[in-house]
PDB file of C-alpha atoms in Angstrom:
ATOM      1  CA  ASP V 103     -77.441  -0.040  60.672  1.00  0.00           C
ATOM      2  CA  ILE V 104     -77.873  -3.789  61.127  1.00  0.00           C
ATOM      3  CA  GLN V 105     -74.536  -5.364  62.109  1.00  0.00           C
ATOM      4  CA  MET V 106     -73.631  -8.744  60.643  1.00  0.00           C
ATOM      5  CA  THR V 107     -71.076 -10.850  62.512  1.00  0.00           C
ATOM      6  CA  GLN V 108     -69.516 -13.957  60.996  1.00  0.00           C
ATOM      7  CA  SER V 109     -67.565 -16.724  62.659  1.00  0.00           C
ATOM      8  CA  PRO V 110     -64.982 -18.005  62.334  1.00  0.00           C
ATOM      9  CA  SER V 111     -63.001 -15.304  60.534  1.00  0.00           C
ATOM     10  CA  SER V 112     -60.906 -18.005  58.892  1.00  0.00           C
ATOM     11  CA  LEU V 113     -60.658 -21.759  58.779  1.00  0.00           C
ATOM     12  CA  SER V 114     -58.489 -24.438  57.276  1.00  0.00           C
ATOM     13  CA  ALA V 115     -60.054 -27.690  56.146  1.00  0.00           C
ATOM     14  CA  SER V 116     -59.352 -30.696  53.981  1.00  0.00           C
ATOM     15  CA  VAL V 117     -61.012 -31.914  50.826  1.00  0.00           C
ATOM     16  CA  GLY V 118     -64.120 -33.859  51.768  1.00  0.00           C
ATOM     17  CA  ASP V 119     -64.646 -32.089  55.106  1.00  0.00           C
ATOM     18  CA  ARG V 120     -67.940 -30.621  56.261  1.00  0.00           C
ATOM     19  CA  VAL V 121     -67.536 -26.911  56.973  1.00  0.00           C
ATOM     20  CA  ALA V 122     -69.925 -24.574  58.787  1.00  0.00           C
ATOM     21  CA  ILE V 123     -69.889 -20.768  58.700  1.00  0.00           C
ATOM     22  CA  VAL V 124     -72.124 -18.840  61.085  1.00  0.00           C
ATOM     23  CA  CYS V 125     -73.626 -15.394  60.580  1.00  0.00           C
ATOM     24  CA  ARG V 126     -75.468 -13.453  63.273  1.00  0.00           C
ATOM     25  CA  ALA V 127     -77.527 -10.289  62.772  1.00  0.00           C
ATOM     26  CA  SER V 128     -77.824  -7.548  65.402  1.00  0.00           C
ATOM     27  CA  GLN V 129     -81.614  -7.605  65.042  1.00  0.00           C
ATOM     28  CA  THR V 130     -84.126  -9.850  63.370  1.00  0.00           C
ATOM     29  CA  ILE V 131     -83.869  -9.952  59.590  1.00  0.00           C
ATOM     30  CA  TYR V 132     -86.427 -12.764  59.134  1.00  0.00           C
ATOM     31  CA  ASN V 133     -84.962 -14.671  56.160  1.00  0.00           C
ATOM     32  CA  TYR V 134     -83.476 -11.715  54.285  1.00  0.00           C
ATOM     33  CA  LEU V 135     -80.013 -13.282  54.338  1.00  0.00           C
ATOM     34  CA  ASN V 136     -77.760 -14.019  51.396  1.00  0.00           C
ATOM     35  CA  TRP V 137     -74.402 -15.770  51.083  1.00  0.00           C
ATOM     36  CA  TYR V 138     -71.664 -14.905  48.598  1.00  0.00           C
ATOM     37  CA  GLN V 139     -68.352 -16.500  47.662  1.00  0.00           C
ATOM     38  CA  GLN V 140     -65.421 -14.393  46.548  1.00  0.00           C
ATOM     39  CA  LYS V 141     -62.152 -15.632  45.100  1.00  0.00           C
ATOM     40  CA  PRO V 142     -58.987 -13.501  44.951  1.00  0.00           C
ATOM     41  CA  GLY V 143     -59.183 -10.958  42.160  1.00  0.00           C
ATOM     42  CA  GLY V 144     -62.813 -11.718  41.403  1.00  0.00           C
ATOM     43  CA  ALA V 145     -66.220 -10.277  42.139  1.00  0.00           C
ATOM     44  CA  PRO V 146     -68.476 -11.829  44.775  1.00  0.00           C
ATOM     45  CA  ARG V 147     -70.768 -14.577  43.505  1.00  0.00           C
ATOM     46  CA  LEU V 148     -74.241 -15.224  44.902  1.00  0.00           C
ATOM     47  CA  LEU V 149     -74.548 -18.711  46.410  1.00  0.00           C
ATOM     48  CA  VAL V 150     -77.684 -18.655  48.559  1.00  0.00           C
ATOM     49  CA  TYR V 151     -80.546 -16.152  48.809  1.00  0.00           C
ATOM     50  CA  ALA V 152     -83.400 -15.867  51.296  1.00  0.00           C
ATOM     51  CA  ALA V 153     -81.389 -17.887  53.818  1.00  0.00           C
ATOM     52  CA  SER V 154     -81.862 -21.295  52.209  1.00  0.00           C
ATOM     53  CA  ASN V 155     -82.451 -20.978  48.463  1.00  0.00           C
ATOM     54  CA  LEU V 156     -79.622 -22.132  46.243  1.00  0.00           C
ATOM     55  CA  GLN V 157     -78.808 -19.780  43.373  1.00  0.00           C
ATOM     56  CA  GLY V 158     -78.955 -21.429  39.950  1.00  0.00           C
ATOM     57  CA  GLY V 159     -75.747 -23.178  38.966  1.00  0.00           C
ATOM     58  CA  VAL V 160     -74.460 -23.491  42.527  1.00  0.00           C
ATOM     59  CA  ALA V 161     -73.382 -26.973  43.652  1.00  0.00           C
ATOM     60  CA  SER V 162     -75.777 -28.821  45.921  1.00  0.00           C
ATOM     61  CA  ARG V 163     -73.042 -29.299  48.562  1.00  0.00           C
ATOM     62  CA  PHE V 164     -73.796 -25.719  49.645  1.00  0.00           C
ATOM     63  CA  ASP V 165     -76.669 -25.478  52.114  1.00  0.00           C
ATOM     64  CA  GLY V 166     -78.011 -22.408  53.887  1.00  0.00           C
ATOM     65  CA  SER V 167     -80.265 -22.394  56.925  1.00  0.00           C
ATOM     66  CA  GLY V 168     -81.575 -20.177  59.702  1.00  0.00           C
ATOM     67  CA  SER V 169     -84.018 -17.345  60.291  1.00  0.00           C
ATOM     68  CA  GLY V 170     -84.411 -14.380  62.588  1.00  0.00           C
ATOM     69  CA  THR V 171     -80.887 -13.525  63.738  1.00  0.00           C
ATOM     70  CA  ASP V 172     -78.876 -16.736  63.355  1.00  0.00           C
ATOM     71  CA  PHE V 173     -77.838 -18.309  60.064  1.00  0.00           C
ATOM     72  CA  THR V 174     -75.470 -21.021  58.888  1.00  0.00           C
ATOM     73  CA  LEU V 175     -73.827 -21.910  55.592  1.00  0.00           C
ATOM     74  CA  ILE V 176     -72.700 -25.518  55.393  1.00  0.00           C
ATOM     75  CA  ILE V 177     -70.420 -26.937  52.733  1.00  0.00           C
ATOM     76  CA  SER V 178     -70.678 -30.713  52.699  1.00  0.00           C
ATOM     77  CA  GLY V 179     -67.772 -32.465  51.062  1.00  0.00           C
ATOM     78  CA  LEU V 180     -65.406 -29.544  50.592  1.00  0.00           C
ATOM     79  CA  GLN V 181     -63.845 -29.356  47.122  1.00  0.00           C
ATOM     80  CA  PRO V 182     -60.574 -27.665  46.076  1.00  0.00           C
ATOM     81  CA  GLU V 183     -62.513 -25.023  44.141  1.00  0.00           C
ATOM     82  CA  ASP V 184     -64.348 -23.944  47.322  1.00  0.00           C
ATOM     83  CA  PHE V 185     -61.390 -21.941  48.638  1.00  0.00           C
ATOM     84  CA  GLY V 186     -62.071 -18.249  48.991  1.00  0.00           C
ATOM     85  CA  THR V 187     -63.843 -15.837  51.283  1.00  0.00           C
ATOM     86  CA  TYR V 188     -67.525 -16.157  52.154  1.00  0.00           C
ATOM     87  CA  TYR V 189     -69.733 -13.224  53.094  1.00  0.00           C
ATOM     88  CA  CYS V 190     -73.229 -13.022  54.468  1.00  0.00           C
ATOM     89  CA  GLN V 191     -75.414 -10.021  53.692  1.00  0.00           C
ATOM     90  CA  GLN V 192     -78.725  -8.854  55.073  1.00  0.00           C
ATOM     91  CA  THR V 193     -81.220  -7.289  52.674  1.00  0.00           C
ATOM     92  CA  TYR V 194     -84.010  -6.677  55.203  1.00  0.00           C
ATOM     93  CA  LYS V 195     -83.156  -3.022  55.729  1.00  0.00           C
ATOM     94  CA  THR V 196     -81.033  -0.483  53.933  1.00  0.00           C
ATOM     95  CA  PRO V 197     -78.080  -0.040  54.158  1.00  0.00           C
ATOM     96  CA  ARG V 198     -77.787  -3.675  53.116  1.00  0.00           C
ATOM     97  CA  THR V 199     -74.816  -4.658  55.250  1.00  0.00           C
ATOM     98  CA  PHE V 200     -72.316  -7.478  54.807  1.00  0.00           C
ATOM     99  CA  GLY V 201     -70.485  -9.578  57.342  1.00  0.00           C
ATOM    100  CA  GLN V 202     -66.735  -9.214  57.650  1.00  0.00           C
ATOM    101  CA  GLY V 203     -66.066 -12.476  55.845  1.00  0.00           C
ATOM    102  CA  THR V 204     -64.836 -16.008  56.518  1.00  0.00           C
ATOM    103  CA  LYS V 205     -61.713 -17.087  54.665  1.00  0.00           C
ATOM    104  CA  VAL V 206     -61.732 -20.784  53.774  1.00  0.00           C
ATOM    105  CA  GLU V 207     -58.364 -22.367  53.068  1.00  0.00           C
ATOM    106  CA  ILE V 208     -58.045 -25.873  51.766  1.00  0.00           C
TER     107      ILE V 208
ATOM    108  CA  GLU F1135     -76.090 -13.734  28.760  1.00  0.00           C
ATOM    109  CA  VAL F1136     -76.944 -11.336  31.569  1.00  0.00           C
ATOM    110  CA  GLN F1137     -73.943  -9.097  32.257  1.00  0.00           C
ATOM    111  CA  LEU F1138     -72.843  -5.926  33.941  1.00  0.00           C
ATOM    112  CA  VAL F1139     -69.752  -4.503  32.258  1.00  0.00           C
ATOM    113  CA  GLN F1140     -67.789  -1.844  34.115  1.00  0.00           C
ATOM    114  CA  SER F1141     -65.352   0.780  32.912  1.00  0.00           C
ATOM    115  CA  GLY F1142     -61.607   0.309  33.261  1.00  0.00           C
ATOM    116  CA  PRO F1143     -59.165   1.089  36.080  1.00  0.00           C
ATOM    117  CA  GLU F1144     -58.543   4.678  37.068  1.00  0.00           C
ATOM    118  CA  VAL F1145     -55.584   6.485  38.630  1.00  0.00           C
ATOM    119  CA  LYS F1146     -56.390   9.925  39.991  1.00  0.00           C
ATOM    120  CA  LYS F1147     -54.975  12.607  42.262  1.00  0.00           C
ATOM    121  CA  PRO F1148     -56.640  13.827  45.454  1.00  0.00           C
ATOM    122  CA  GLY F1149     -59.184  16.525  44.698  1.00  0.00           C
ATOM    123  CA  GLU F1150     -59.911  15.315  41.183  1.00  0.00           C
ATOM    124  CA  SER F1151     -63.354  14.258  40.045  1.00  0.00           C
ATOM    125  CA  LEU F1152     -64.232  10.856  38.608  1.00  0.00           C
ATOM    126  CA  ARG F1153     -67.165   9.009  37.090  1.00  0.00           C
ATOM    127  CA  ILE F1154     -67.146   5.253  36.549  1.00  0.00           C
ATOM    128  CA  SER F1155     -69.758   3.322  34.630  1.00  0.00           C
ATOM    129  CA  CYS F1156     -71.655   0.041  34.621  1.00  0.00           C
ATOM    130  CA  LYS F1157     -73.474  -1.142  31.486  1.00  0.00           C
ATOM    131  CA  GLY F1158     -76.226  -3.715  31.702  1.00  0.00           C
ATOM    132  CA  ARG F1159     -76.651  -6.296  28.946  1.00  0.00           C
ATOM    133  CA  GLY F1160     -78.915  -9.248  28.297  1.00  0.00           C
ATOM    134  CA  TYR F1161     -81.880  -8.245  30.483  1.00  0.00           C
ATOM    135  CA  ASN F1162     -84.476  -5.497  30.779  1.00  0.00           C
ATOM    136  CA  PHE F1163     -82.370  -2.815  32.437  1.00  0.00           C
ATOM    137  CA  LEU F1164     -85.421  -0.903  33.640  1.00  0.00           C
ATOM    138  CA  ASP F1165     -86.671  -3.863  35.699  1.00  0.00           C
ATOM    139  CA  SER F1166     -83.901  -4.019  38.325  1.00  0.00           C
ATOM    140  CA  TRP F1167     -82.209  -1.599  40.677  1.00  0.00           C
ATOM    141  CA  VAL F1168     -78.434  -1.314  40.330  1.00  0.00           C
ATOM    142  CA  ASN F1169     -76.298  -1.372  43.474  1.00  0.00           C
ATOM    143  CA  TRP F1170     -72.822   0.057  43.983  1.00  0.00           C
ATOM    144  CA  VAL F1171     -70.475  -1.717  46.389  1.00  0.00           C
ATOM    145  CA  ARG F1172     -67.053  -0.644  47.653  1.00  0.00           C
ATOM    146  CA  GLN F1173     -64.325  -3.058  48.639  1.00  0.00           C
ATOM    147  CA  LEU F1174     -61.277  -1.569  50.353  1.00  0.00           C
ATOM    148  CA  PRO F1175     -58.014  -3.492  50.046  1.00  0.00           C
ATOM    149  CA  GLY F1176     -58.209  -6.616  52.181  1.00  0.00           C
ATOM    150  CA  ARG F1177     -61.694  -5.805  53.464  1.00  0.00           C
ATOM    151  CA  GLY F1178     -65.238  -7.023  52.912  1.00  0.00           C
ATOM    152  CA  PRO F1179     -67.808  -5.452  50.590  1.00  0.00           C
ATOM    153  CA  GLU F1180     -69.711  -2.335  51.682  1.00  0.00           C
ATOM    154  CA  PHE F1181     -73.066  -1.254  50.260  1.00  0.00           C
ATOM    155  CA  MET F1182     -72.797   2.327  48.996  1.00  0.00           C
ATOM    156  CA  GLY F1183     -76.167   2.906  47.418  1.00  0.00           C
ATOM    157  CA  SER F1184     -78.471   1.926  44.617  1.00  0.00           C
ATOM    158  CA  ILE F1185     -80.589   3.386  41.840  1.00  0.00           C
ATOM    159  CA  ASP F1186     -83.824   2.451  40.086  1.00  0.00           C
ATOM    160  CA  PRO F1187     -83.201   2.856  36.331  1.00  0.00           C
ATOM    161  CA  PHE F1188     -86.948   3.250  35.770  1.00  0.00           C
ATOM    162  CA  ASP F1189     -87.288   6.579  37.595  1.00  0.00           C
ATOM    163  CA  SER F1190     -83.743   7.356  38.862  1.00  0.00           C
ATOM    164  CA  ASN F1191     -84.880   6.989  42.474  1.00  0.00           C
ATOM    165  CA  THR F1192     -81.826   6.478  44.688  1.00  0.00           C
ATOM    166  CA  ASP F1193     -81.076   4.946  48.069  1.00  0.00           C
ATOM    167  CA  TYR F1194     -77.750   5.855  49.678  1.00  0.00           C
ATOM    168  CA  SER F1195     -76.032   4.353  52.670  1.00  0.00           C
ATOM    169  CA  PRO F1196     -75.572   7.106  55.293  1.00  0.00           C
ATOM    170  CA  SER F1197     -71.831   6.319  55.192  1.00  0.00           C
ATOM    171  CA  PHE F1198     -71.652   7.450  51.566  1.00  0.00           C
ATOM    172  CA  GLN F1199     -74.457  10.031  51.320  1.00  0.00           C
ATOM    173  CA  GLY F1200     -72.987  13.325  50.140  1.00  0.00           C
ATOM    174  CA  ARG F1201     -69.657  11.745  49.185  1.00  0.00           C
ATOM    175  CA  VAL F1202     -70.768  10.137  45.933  1.00  0.00           C
ATOM    176  CA  THR F1203     -73.556  10.536  43.401  1.00  0.00           C
ATOM    177  CA  ILE F1204     -75.276   7.627  41.679  1.00  0.00           C
ATOM    178  CA  SER F1205     -76.988   8.288  38.372  1.00  0.00           C
ATOM    179  CA  VAL F1206     -78.300   6.397  35.378  1.00  0.00           C
ATOM    180  CA  ASP F1207     -78.842   6.817  31.648  1.00  0.00           C
ATOM    181  CA  ALA F1208     -81.544   4.283  30.885  1.00  0.00           C
ATOM    182  CA  ALA F1209     -81.365   4.956  27.150  1.00  0.00           C
ATOM    183  CA  ILE F1210     -77.915   3.380  27.056  1.00  0.00           C
ATOM    184  CA  THR F1211     -78.558   0.957  29.967  1.00  0.00           C
ATOM    185  CA  THR F1212     -75.716   2.429  32.001  1.00  0.00           C
ATOM    186  CA  ALA F1213     -75.397   3.369  35.659  1.00  0.00           C
ATOM    187  CA  TYR F1214     -72.739   5.685  37.013  1.00  0.00           C
ATOM    188  CA  LEU F1215     -70.881   6.397  40.243  1.00  0.00           C
ATOM    189  CA  HIS F1216     -69.446   9.899  40.559  1.00  0.00           C
ATOM    190  CA  TRP F1217     -67.062  11.642  42.960  1.00  0.00           C
ATOM    191  CA  GLY F1218     -66.702  15.400  42.928  1.00  0.00           C
ATOM    192  CA  SER F1219     -63.448  15.439  44.887  1.00  0.00           C
ATOM    193  CA  LEU F1220     -61.502  12.248  45.464  1.00  0.00           C
ATOM    194  CA  GLU F1221     -59.529  11.424  48.604  1.00  0.00           C
ATOM    195  CA  ALA F1222     -56.778   8.866  49.097  1.00  0.00           C
ATOM    196  CA  SER F1223     -59.203   6.864  51.246  1.00  0.00           C
ATOM    197  CA  ASP F1224     -61.368   6.311  48.131  1.00  0.00           C
ATOM    198  CA  THR F1225     -58.737   3.892  46.823  1.00  0.00           C
ATOM    199  CA  ALA F1226     -60.675   0.650  46.416  1.00  0.00           C
ATOM    200  CA  ILE F1227     -62.383  -1.658  43.976  1.00  0.00           C
ATOM    201  CA  TYR F1228     -65.918  -0.620  43.111  1.00  0.00           C
ATOM    202  CA  TYR F1229     -68.499  -3.122  41.930  1.00  0.00           C
ATOM    203  CA  CYS F1230     -71.932  -2.654  40.469  1.00  0.00           C
ATOM    204  CA  ALA F1231     -74.446  -5.438  41.045  1.00  0.00           C
ATOM    205  CA  ARG F1232     -78.013  -6.083  39.961  1.00  0.00           C
ATOM    206  CA  ARG F1233     -80.637  -6.208  42.696  1.00  0.00           C
ATOM    207  CA  ASN F1234     -83.056  -9.080  42.162  1.00  0.00           C
ATOM    208  CA  ASP F1235     -86.304  -8.328  43.939  1.00  0.00           C
ATOM    209  CA  THR F1236     -87.606 -11.862  43.313  1.00  0.00           C
ATOM    210  CA  LYS F1237     -84.668 -13.153  45.348  1.00  0.00           C
ATOM    211  CA  TRP F1238     -85.124 -11.086  48.475  1.00  0.00           C
ATOM    212  CA  TYR F1239     -83.072  -8.174  47.039  1.00  0.00           C
ATOM    213  CA  ALA F1240     -79.979 -10.343  46.610  1.00  0.00           C
ATOM    214  CA  MET F1241     -77.232  -9.120  44.274  1.00  0.00           C
ATOM    215  CA  ASP F1242     -77.379 -11.841  41.648  1.00  0.00           C
ATOM    216  CA  VAL F1243     -75.260 -10.405  38.834  1.00  0.00           C
ATOM    217  CA  TRP F1244     -72.031  -8.500  39.438  1.00  0.00           C
ATOM    218  CA  GLY F1245     -69.773  -6.410  37.269  1.00  0.00           C
ATOM    219  CA  GLN F1246     -66.098  -7.274  37.046  1.00  0.00           C
ATOM    220  CA  GLY F1247     -65.118  -4.354  39.280  1.00  0.00           C
ATOM    221  CA  THR F1248     -63.352  -1.043  38.653  1.00  0.00           C
ATOM    222  CA  ALA F1249     -60.108  -0.396  40.518  1.00  0.00           C
ATOM    223  CA  VAL F1250     -59.726   3.219  41.589  1.00  0.00           C
ATOM    224  CA  THR F1251     -56.383   4.459  42.876  1.00  0.00           C
ATOM    225  CA  VAL F1252     -56.113   7.938  44.378  1.00  0.00           C
ATOM    226  CA  SER F1253     -52.561   9.053  45.014  1.00  0.00           C
ATOM    227  CA  SER F1254     -50.581  12.248  44.816  1.00  0.00           C
TER     228      SER F1254
END
C-alpha cells in the first residue's frame, strides 16, 4: 500500500493567518492527490482534487500544490469556519489510502 | 441535487450479520463507482472497497477483503455493505462516497454516514 504522511498532526492558528499542511507519499503518485475537510460529526468534504484543482463551491483561499511525492495545502486568510481536520488521499493506486489527518484549531 | 443517502444507525451483537445501504439520487447511478470508507472513533478515514454499479465489478482493500461484501442493486440505485459476522472492532462510522473519474478518482459526493455499534 502507498503510505500517506501528513504534517503537522495538529496546529493552532488565528483568524487571518496563512496555514500550510504537508502531505508526503511513500512513492510517486504523480498528481493523484486529493484534500478533504472534515468537521466533527460530519462527513469529509472534497476541497481539492488532482493536487491543485479546487472543487466547485470551495473558497479560493484554499490552494493545493505539488506533484510526485510532496504536496501542500495552503489556507490563506484563515476563517473561523475553517476549523476541522484535513486529510490528504492518494488515488493513484488501490487501496486509495488517506493520511492520518491534520487538526486545525482556530 | 446529487446525494448519497445512507441507512440509519445500527446496534448489533458480536457474531450477528448486518447490511447497510447507500442510495444514490440526482445523477446517473450507473456512471460512477461507489466507495465504502470506514472511520474508527477518533481516527482518519480508511478505504474499504468500491463497486461499479454498471457491472457489479468490485475492488477491495486487502485489509477488508473477506471481512465484508460490497454489492449493488442498480435498479433501485442502491449500494450495500454487508458483514456476515460482526466483531466489536467493527464499531465505527461507515461512509459511502461517489468516485468521480473525471476528477482523478476523487470522492466528490459523500453520504451522511452510518454509525455501527457492536457490543455484547
